Amino acid sequence: MDYDRFFHDKIQALKNEGRYRIFADLERKCGHFPSAVRHEDNALSDVTVWCSNDYLGMGQNRLVRDAMVAAIDSCGAGAGGTRNISGTNHYHVLLEEELASLHGKEAALLFTSGYVANMTALSTLGAQLPNCILYSDSLNHNSMIEGIRHSRADKRIFKHNDPGDLDRLLAADDPNAAKVVIFESVYSMDGDIAPIGEICDVAEKYNAITFLDEVHAVGMYGPNGAGVAERDGVMGRVDIVQGTLGKALGVIGGYITASADLVDFVRSYGDGFIFTTALPPAIAAGALASVRHVRKTQELRDRHQERSETLKRRLKDAGLPVMPSVCHIVPVLVGDAALCKQASDLLLEQHRIYVQPINYPTVPKGTERLRLTPCPLHDDAMMDELVDALVDVWRVLSLQRAA
């Protein structure tokens, strides 16, 4: 077999479809987010980032940075091992206590990413619970899908955000089988939100435990920033809440929170936790400072929501095809992979605005889009520049305007 030819042809196929991904070489400017420096052909240029998952700008926050520097000075760089083998630092313990408190649970467990948290927790539950059946929302994230697949448990896929379809599937299965209902709060590509209370109603009816991914909601919703479940007053009904430290909290890592026994079970049986080197103490310290700050800073959440709603209104007023969204995500429909890439390139090259194109397989073919994520640090002048730039790109490419 000609391996090099195989790899080359597979990459070329992506390029021919307009789905080949190119990483923008960006250098974030400390204290000046959402501004960044772009490195291109040994030249530097200033750009404004409009697609970061650092939703609240906490990755640039002075409290977070200072906490990380202090932890490096006191503990050094790395954790030194897995959590079982000398890698549990006191900052890990403090952060897990803080996260459990945030979500009103007995315990929490840290992972190296939200992806690993989902994959490990779900694969462990599915593999270990007797005769387990996993019920997954049809639009769940790849990390959840992979966790389900690796568990080798029976699975059922229910229609997106449809408690009635979930009820139908649960009613048809063995009432004595272990059951886990798996869903997200905020679906980040479309910007819709799950009916958490209604899904909990169905799960409780059939004695199923619930697993809720709040990665795109932690920090931004609820009086303490615990997520949509807290905002909607149903957090106590969710059995397992999974979250990330790498989006609104501005660092990296993932976690689950649940009862003490369930968390200890995943800690003791989950390969993705047991065999992975622990997060560096500085990361845990920065995340701890971020959680504590976000919990008590409602004005940060208020500003974030205002910026999102203002941008949606401004784009609609300009006749741009903003897709329906009930959260902070602002998707703008393009509908073609090649044109989506061209739109992104024009924004960067002509207007110094960075927005990554979102193409298949992240979203279905025909729904390719630009996904905008305004944050509290995007001011009105930046918004003016973005709207004007998008109008120009839509004109140049003759893209479909809003109906």
Coordinates of N, CA and C in Angstrom, one line a residue, residues 22-193:
I22 N -7.5 25.3 8.4 CA -6.2 26.0 8.6 C -6.2 26.7 9.9
F23 N -5.2 26.5 10.7 CA -5.1 27.2 12.0 C -4.5 28.6 11.8
A24 N -5.2 29.6 12.3 CA -4.7 30.9 12.4 C -3.6 31.0 13.5
D25 N -2.4 31.5 13.1 CA -1.3 31.6 14.1 C -1.5 32.9 14.8
L26 N -2.1 32.8 16.0 CA -2.5 34.0 16.8 C -1.7 34.0 18.1
E27 N -1.4 35.2 18.5 CA -0.8 35.4 19.8 C -1.6 36.4 20.6
R28 N -2.3 35.8 21.6 CA -3.2 36.7 22.4 C -2.4 37.7 23.2
K29 N -2.9 38.9 23.3 CA -2.2 40.0 23.9 C -2.7 40.2 25.3
C30 N -1.9 39.9 26.3 CA -2.2 39.8 27.7 C -2.8 41.1 28.1
G31 N -4.1 41.0 28.7 CA -4.7 42.2 29.1 C -5.5 43.0 28.1
H32 N -5.4 42.5 26.8 CA -6.1 43.3 25.7 C -7.1 42.4 24.9
F33 N -7.5 41.3 25.5 CA -8.5 40.5 24.8 C -9.8 41.3 24.5
P34 N -10.4 41.2 23.4 CA -10.2 40.2 22.3 C -9.3 40.5 21.2
S35 N -8.3 41.4 21.5 CA -7.3 41.7 20.4 C -6.2 40.6 20.5
A36 N -5.6 40.3 19.3 CA -4.5 39.4 19.2 C -3.6 39.8 18.1
V37 N -2.4 39.2 18.1 CA -1.5 39.5 17.0 C -1.4 38.2 16.1
R38 N -1.6 38.4 14.8 CA -1.5 37.3 13.8 C -0.1 37.3 13.2
H39 N 0.4 36.0 13.2 CA 1.7 35.8 12.6 C 1.4 35.1 11.2
E40 N 1.9 35.8 10.1 CA 1.7 35.3 8.8 C 2.8 35.7 7.9
D41 N 3.6 34.7 7.4 CA 4.7 34.9 6.5 C 5.7 35.9 7.0
N42 N 6.1 35.7 8.3 CA 7.0 36.6 9.0 C 6.6 38.0 9.2
A43 N 5.3 38.2 9.0 CA 4.7 39.6 9.2 C 3.7 39.5 10.4
L44 N 3.5 40.6 11.1 CA 2.6 40.7 12.2 C 1.5 41.7 11.9
S45 N 0.3 41.3 12.3 CA -0.9 42.2 12.2 C -1.8 42.0 13.3
D46 N -2.5 43.1 13.7 CA -3.5 43.1 14.8 C -4.8 42.6 14.3
V47 N -5.5 41.7 15.0 CA -6.8 41.2 14.6 C -7.7 41.2 15.9
T48 N -9.0 41.2 15.6 CA -10.0 41.1 16.7 C -10.6 39.7 16.6
V49 N -10.6 39.0 17.7 CA -11.1 37.6 17.7 C -12.6 37.7 18.1
W50 N -13.4 37.0 17.3 CA -14.9 37.0 17.5 C -15.4 35.6 17.6
C51 N -14.5 34.6 17.8 CA -15.0 33.2 17.9 C -14.4 32.4 19.1
S52 N -13.9 33.1 20.1 CA -13.2 32.4 21.2 C -14.3 31.8 22.1
N53 N -13.9 30.7 22.7 CA -14.7 30.1 23.8 C -14.4 30.6 25.2
D54 N -13.4 31.6 25.2 CA -13.1 32.3 26.5 C -14.2 33.3 26.7
Y55 N -15.4 32.8 26.9 CA -16.7 33.6 26.8 C -16.7 34.9 27.7
L56 N -16.0 34.8 28.8 CA -16.0 36.0 29.8 C -14.7 36.7 29.8
G57 N -13.7 36.3 29.0 CA -12.4 36.9 29.0 C -11.6 36.5 30.3
M58 N -12.0 35.5 31.0 CA -11.3 35.1 32.2 C -9.9 34.6 32.0
G59 N -9.6 34.2 30.8 CA -8.2 33.8 30.5 C -7.2 35.0 30.6
Q60 N -7.7 36.2 30.5 CA -6.9 37.4 30.6 C -7.0 38.1 32.0
N61 N -7.9 37.6 32.8 CA -8.2 38.3 34.1 C -6.9 38.3 35.0
R62 N -6.7 39.4 35.6 CA -5.5 39.6 36.5 C -5.5 38.7 37.7
L63 N -6.7 38.4 38.3 CA -6.8 37.5 39.4 C -6.3 36.1 39.0
V64 N -6.8 35.7 37.9 CA -6.4 34.3 37.4 C -5.0 34.2 37.1
R65 N -4.4 35.2 36.4 CA -3.0 35.2 36.0 C -2.1 35.2 37.3
D66 N -2.5 36.1 38.2 CA -1.7 36.2 39.5 C -1.7 34.9 40.2
A67 N -2.9 34.2 40.3 CA -3.0 32.9 41.0 C -2.1 31.9 40.4
M68 N -2.0 31.9 39.0 CA -1.2 30.9 38.3 C 0.3 31.1 38.6
V69 N 0.7 32.4 38.5 CA 2.1 32.7 38.7 C 2.5 32.3 40.2
A70 N 1.6 32.7 41.1 CA 1.9 32.3 42.5 C 2.1 30.8 42.7
A71 N 1.2 30.0 42.0 CA 1.3 28.6 42.2 C 2.5 28.0 41.5
I72 N 3.0 28.6 40.4 CA 4.2 28.1 39.8 C 5.4 28.4 40.8
D73 N 5.4 29.6 41.3 CA 6.4 30.0 42.3 C 6.5 29.1 43.5
S74 N 5.3 28.6 43.9 CA 5.2 27.8 45.2 C 5.3 26.3 44.9
C75 N 4.8 25.9 43.8 CA 4.7 24.4 43.5 C 5.5 23.9 42.3
G76 N 6.0 24.8 41.5 CA 6.7 24.4 40.3 C 5.7 24.3 39.1
A77 N 6.2 23.6 38.0 CA 5.4 23.6 36.8 C 4.4 22.5 36.7
G78 N 4.8 21.2 36.8 CA 3.9 20.1 36.6 C 3.5 19.5 37.9
A79 N 2.5 18.6 37.8 CA 1.9 17.9 38.9 C 2.8 16.8 39.4
G80 N 3.6 16.2 38.5 CA 4.6 15.2 38.9 C 4.1 13.8 38.8
G81 N 2.9 13.6 38.4 CA 2.4 12.2 38.2 C 0.9 12.2 38.1
T82 N 0.3 11.0 38.0 CA -1.1 10.8 38.0 C -1.6 11.2 39.4
R83 N -2.9 11.3 39.5 CA -3.5 11.7 40.8 C -3.2 10.6 41.9
N84 N -3.1 9.3 41.4 CA -2.8 8.2 42.3 C -1.3 8.2 42.8
I85 N -0.4 8.7 41.9 CA 1.0 8.6 42.2 C 1.6 9.9 42.3
S86 N 1.5 10.5 43.4 CA 2.1 11.8 43.8 C 1.6 13.0 43.1
G87 N 0.6 12.9 42.2 CA 0.1 14.0 41.4 C -1.0 14.8 42.0
T88 N -1.5 14.4 43.2 CA -2.6 15.2 43.8 C -2.0 16.4 44.6
N89 N -2.2 17.6 44.1 CA -1.7 18.8 44.7 C -2.9 19.4 45.5
H90 N -2.5 20.2 46.5 CA -3.6 20.8 47.4 C -4.5 21.6 46.5
Y91 N -4.0 22.3 45.5 CA -4.9 23.1 44.6 C -5.9 22.2 43.9
H92 N -5.6 21.0 43.6 CA -6.6 20.1 43.0 C -7.8 19.9 44.0
V93 N -7.4 19.6 45.3 CA -8.4 19.3 46.3 C -9.3 20.6 46.5
L94 N -8.7 21.7 46.6 CA -9.4 23.0 46.8 C -10.4 23.2 45.7
L95 N -9.9 23.0 44.4 CA -10.7 23.2 43.3 C -11.9 22.3 43.2
E96 N -11.7 21.0 43.5 CA -12.8 20.0 43.5 C -13.8 20.4 44.6
E97 N -13.4 20.9 45.7 CA -14.3 21.3 46.7 C -15.2 22.5 46.2
E98 N -14.5 23.4 45.6 CA -15.2 24.6 45.1 C -16.2 24.2 44.0
L99 N -15.8 23.3 43.1 CA -16.7 22.9 42.0 C -17.9 22.2 42.5
A100 N -17.7 21.3 43.5 CA -18.8 20.6 44.1 C -19.8 21.6 44.8
S101 N -19.2 22.6 45.5 CA -20.1 23.6 46.1 C -20.8 24.4 45.0
L102 N -20.2 24.8 43.9 CA -20.8 25.5 42.8 C -22.1 24.8 42.3
H103 N -22.0 23.5 42.2 CA -23.1 22.8 41.6 C -24.0 22.2 42.6
G104 N -23.8 22.4 43.9 CA -24.6 21.9 45.0 C -24.5 20.4 45.1
K105 N -23.3 19.8 44.8 CA -23.1 18.4 44.9 C -22.2 18.0 46.0
E106 N -22.1 16.7 46.4 CA -21.3 16.3 47.4 C -19.8 16.3 47.1
A107 N -19.5 16.0 45.8 CA -18.1 15.8 45.4 C -17.9 16.2 43.9
A108 N -16.6 16.4 43.6 CA -16.3 16.7 42.2 C -15.0 16.0 41.9
L109 N -14.7 15.8 40.6 CA -13.5 15.1 40.1 C -13.0 15.8 38.9
L110 N -11.7 16.1 38.9 CA -11.0 16.9 37.9 C -10.5 15.9 36.8
F111 N -10.5 16.4 35.5 CA -9.9 15.7 34.4 C -9.1 16.7 33.6
T112 N -8.3 16.2 32.7 CA -7.4 17.1 31.9 C -8.2 17.9 30.9
S113 N -9.4 17.5 30.5 CA -10.2 18.3 29.6 C -11.7 17.9 29.8
G114 N -12.6 18.7 29.3 CA -14.0 18.4 29.3 C -14.2 17.1 28.4
Y115 N -13.5 17.0 27.4 CA -13.6 15.8 26.5 C -13.3 14.6 27.3
V116 N -12.2 14.6 28.0 CA -11.8 13.4 28.8 C -12.8 13.1 29.9
A117 N -13.4 14.2 30.5 CA -14.4 14.0 31.6 C -15.6 13.3 31.0
N118 N -16.1 13.7 29.9 CA -17.3 13.1 29.3 C -17.0 11.7 28.9
M119 N -15.9 11.5 28.2 CA -15.6 10.1 27.7 C -15.3 9.1 28.8
T120 N -14.6 9.6 29.8 CA -14.3 8.7 30.9 C -15.5 8.3 31.8
A121 N -16.2 9.4 32.1 CA -17.4 9.1 33.0 C -18.4 8.3 32.3
L122 N -18.7 8.6 31.0 CA -19.8 7.8 30.4 C -19.4 6.4 30.0
S123 N -18.1 6.2 29.6 CA -17.6 4.9 29.3 C -17.6 4.0 30.5
T124 N -17.2 4.6 31.7 CA -17.2 3.9 32.9 C -18.6 3.5 33.4
L125 N -19.5 4.4 33.4 CA -20.8 4.1 33.8 C -21.5 3.1 32.9
G126 N -21.3 3.2 31.6 CA -22.0 2.3 30.7 C -21.4 0.9 30.8
A127 N -20.1 0.8 31.1 CA -19.4 -0.5 31.1 C -19.7 -1.2 32.5
Q128 N -19.9 -0.4 33.5 CA -19.9 -1.0 34.9 C -21.3 -1.2 35.4
L129 N -22.3 -0.4 35.1 CA -23.6 -0.5 35.5 C -24.3 -1.8 34.9
P130 N -24.9 -2.6 35.7 CA -25.5 -3.9 35.2 C -26.6 -3.6 34.1
N131 N -26.4 -4.3 33.0 CA -27.4 -4.2 31.9 C -27.7 -2.8 31.5
C132 N -26.7 -2.0 31.5 CA -26.9 -0.5 31.3 C -27.4 -0.2 29.9
I133 N -28.3 0.8 29.8 CA -28.7 1.4 28.6 C -28.5 2.9 28.7
L134 N -27.8 3.4 27.6 CA -27.5 4.8 27.6 C -28.4 5.5 26.6
Y135 N -29.1 6.6 27.0 CA -30.0 7.3 26.2 C -29.4 8.7 25.9
S136 N -29.1 9.0 24.6 CA -28.3 10.1 24.2 C -29.1 11.0 23.3
D137 N -29.1 12.3 23.6 CA -29.7 13.3 22.6 C -29.0 13.2 21.3
S138 N -29.7 13.4 20.2 CA -29.2 13.2 18.9 C -28.1 14.2 18.5
L139 N -28.0 15.3 19.2 CA -27.0 16.4 18.9 C -25.9 16.5 19.9
N140 N -25.8 15.4 20.7 CA -24.7 15.5 21.8 C -23.3 15.6 21.1
H141 N -22.4 16.1 21.9 CA -21.1 16.4 21.5 C -20.3 15.1 21.2
N142 N -19.3 15.1 20.4 CA -18.5 14.0 20.0 C -17.9 13.3 21.3
S143 N -17.5 14.0 22.3 CA -16.9 13.4 23.5 C -17.9 12.5 24.2
M144 N -19.2 12.9 24.1 CA -20.2 12.0 24.8 C -20.5 10.8 23.9
I145 N -20.5 11.0 22.6 CA -20.7 9.9 21.7 C -19.6 8.9 21.8
E146 N -18.4 9.3 21.9 CA -17.2 8.4 22.0 C -17.3 7.7 23.4
G147 N -17.7 8.4 24.4 CA -17.8 7.7 25.7 C -18.8 6.6 25.7
I148 N -20.0 6.9 25.0 CA -21.0 5.9 24.9 C -20.5 4.7 24.1
R149 N -19.8 5.0 23.0 CA -19.3 4.0 22.1 C -18.3 3.1 22.8
H150 N -17.4 3.7 23.6 CA -16.4 2.9 24.2 C -16.9 2.1 25.4
S151 N -18.1 2.5 25.9 CA -18.7 1.7 27.0 C -19.2 0.4 26.6
R152 N -19.5 0.2 25.3 CA -20.1 -1.0 24.7 C -21.4 -1.3 25.3
A153 N -22.0 -0.4 25.9 CA -23.4 -0.6 26.5 C -24.4 -0.4 25.4
D154 N -25.6 -0.9 25.6 CA -26.7 -0.6 24.7 C -27.0 0.9 24.7
K155 N -27.4 1.4 23.5 CA -27.7 2.8 23.5 C -29.0 3.1 22.7
R156 N -29.6 4.2 23.0 CA -30.8 4.7 22.3 C -30.5 6.2 22.0
I157 N -30.9 6.6 20.9 CA -30.8 8.0 20.5 C -32.2 8.7 20.5
F158 N -32.4 9.7 21.3 CA -33.7 10.3 21.3 C -33.6 11.6 20.5
K159 N -34.7 12.0 19.9 CA -34.8 13.3 19.1 C -34.3 14.5 19.9
H160 N -33.7 15.4 19.3 CA -33.1 16.5 20.0 C -34.1 17.3 20.8
N161 N -33.7 17.4 22.1 CA -34.5 18.2 23.0 C -36.0 17.8 23.1
D162 N -36.3 16.5 22.9 CA -37.6 15.9 22.8 C -37.9 15.0 24.0
P163 N -38.5 15.5 25.1 CA -38.8 14.6 26.2 C -39.8 13.5 25.8
G164 N -40.7 13.8 24.9 CA -41.7 12.8 24.5 C -41.0 11.6 23.9
D165 N -40.0 11.8 23.0 CA -39.4 10.7 22.3 C -38.5 10.0 23.3
L166 N -37.9 10.7 24.3 CA -37.2 10.0 25.4 C -38.1 9.1 26.2
D167 N -39.3 9.6 26.5 CA -40.3 8.8 27.2 C -40.6 7.5 26.4
R168 N -40.8 7.6 25.1 CA -41.2 6.5 24.3 C -40.1 5.4 24.4
L169 N -38.8 5.8 24.3 CA -37.7 4.9 24.3 C -37.6 4.2 25.7
L170 N -37.7 5.0 26.7 CA -37.5 4.4 28.1 C -38.7 3.5 28.4
A171 N -39.9 3.8 27.9 CA -41.0 2.9 28.2 C -40.9 1.5 27.5
A172 N -40.1 1.5 26.4 CA -40.0 0.2 25.7 C -38.9 -0.7 26.2
D173 N -38.1 -0.2 27.2 CA -37.0 -1.0 27.7 C -37.3 -1.7 29.0
D174 N -36.4 -2.7 29.3 CA -36.5 -3.4 30.6 C -36.6 -2.5 31.8
P175 N -37.6 -2.5 32.6 CA -37.7 -1.5 33.7 C -36.6 -1.8 34.8
N176 N -36.0 -3.0 34.8 CA -35.0 -3.3 35.8 C -33.6 -3.0 35.3
A177 N -33.4 -2.6 34.0 CA -32.1 -2.3 33.5 C -31.6 -0.9 34.1
A178 N -30.3 -0.8 34.3 CA -29.7 0.5 34.7 C -29.9 1.4 33.5
K179 N -30.2 2.7 33.7 CA -30.4 3.7 32.6 C -29.7 5.0 32.9
V180 N -29.1 5.6 31.9 CA -28.5 6.9 32.0 C -29.0 7.8 30.9
V181 N -29.6 8.9 31.2 CA -30.0 9.9 30.2 C -29.0 11.0 30.1
I182 N -28.5 11.2 28.8 CA -27.3 12.0 28.6 C -27.7 13.2 27.6
F183 N -27.4 14.4 28.1 CA -27.8 15.5 27.3 C -27.0 16.8 27.7
E184 N -27.1 17.8 26.9 CA -26.4 19.1 27.1 C -27.4 20.1 27.5
S185 N -26.9 21.2 28.2 CA -27.8 22.3 28.5 C -27.8 23.3 27.3
V186 N -26.6 23.8 26.9 CA -26.5 24.7 25.8 C -25.8 23.9 24.6
Y187 N -26.5 23.9 23.5 CA -25.9 23.2 22.3 C -25.2 24.3 21.5
S188 N -23.9 24.3 21.4 CA -23.1 25.5 21.1 C -23.1 25.8 19.6
M189 N -23.5 24.9 18.7 CA -23.5 25.3 17.3 C -24.8 25.9 16.9
D190 N -25.9 25.5 17.5 CA -27.2 26.2 17.1 C -27.7 27.2 18.2
G191 N -27.1 27.1 19.4 CA -27.5 28.1 20.4 C -28.8 27.8 21.0
D192 N -29.3 26.6 21.0 CA -30.6 26.2 21.7 C -30.3 25.6 23.1
I193 N -31.3 25.5 23.9 CA -31.1 25.1 25.3 C -32.1 24.0 25.6

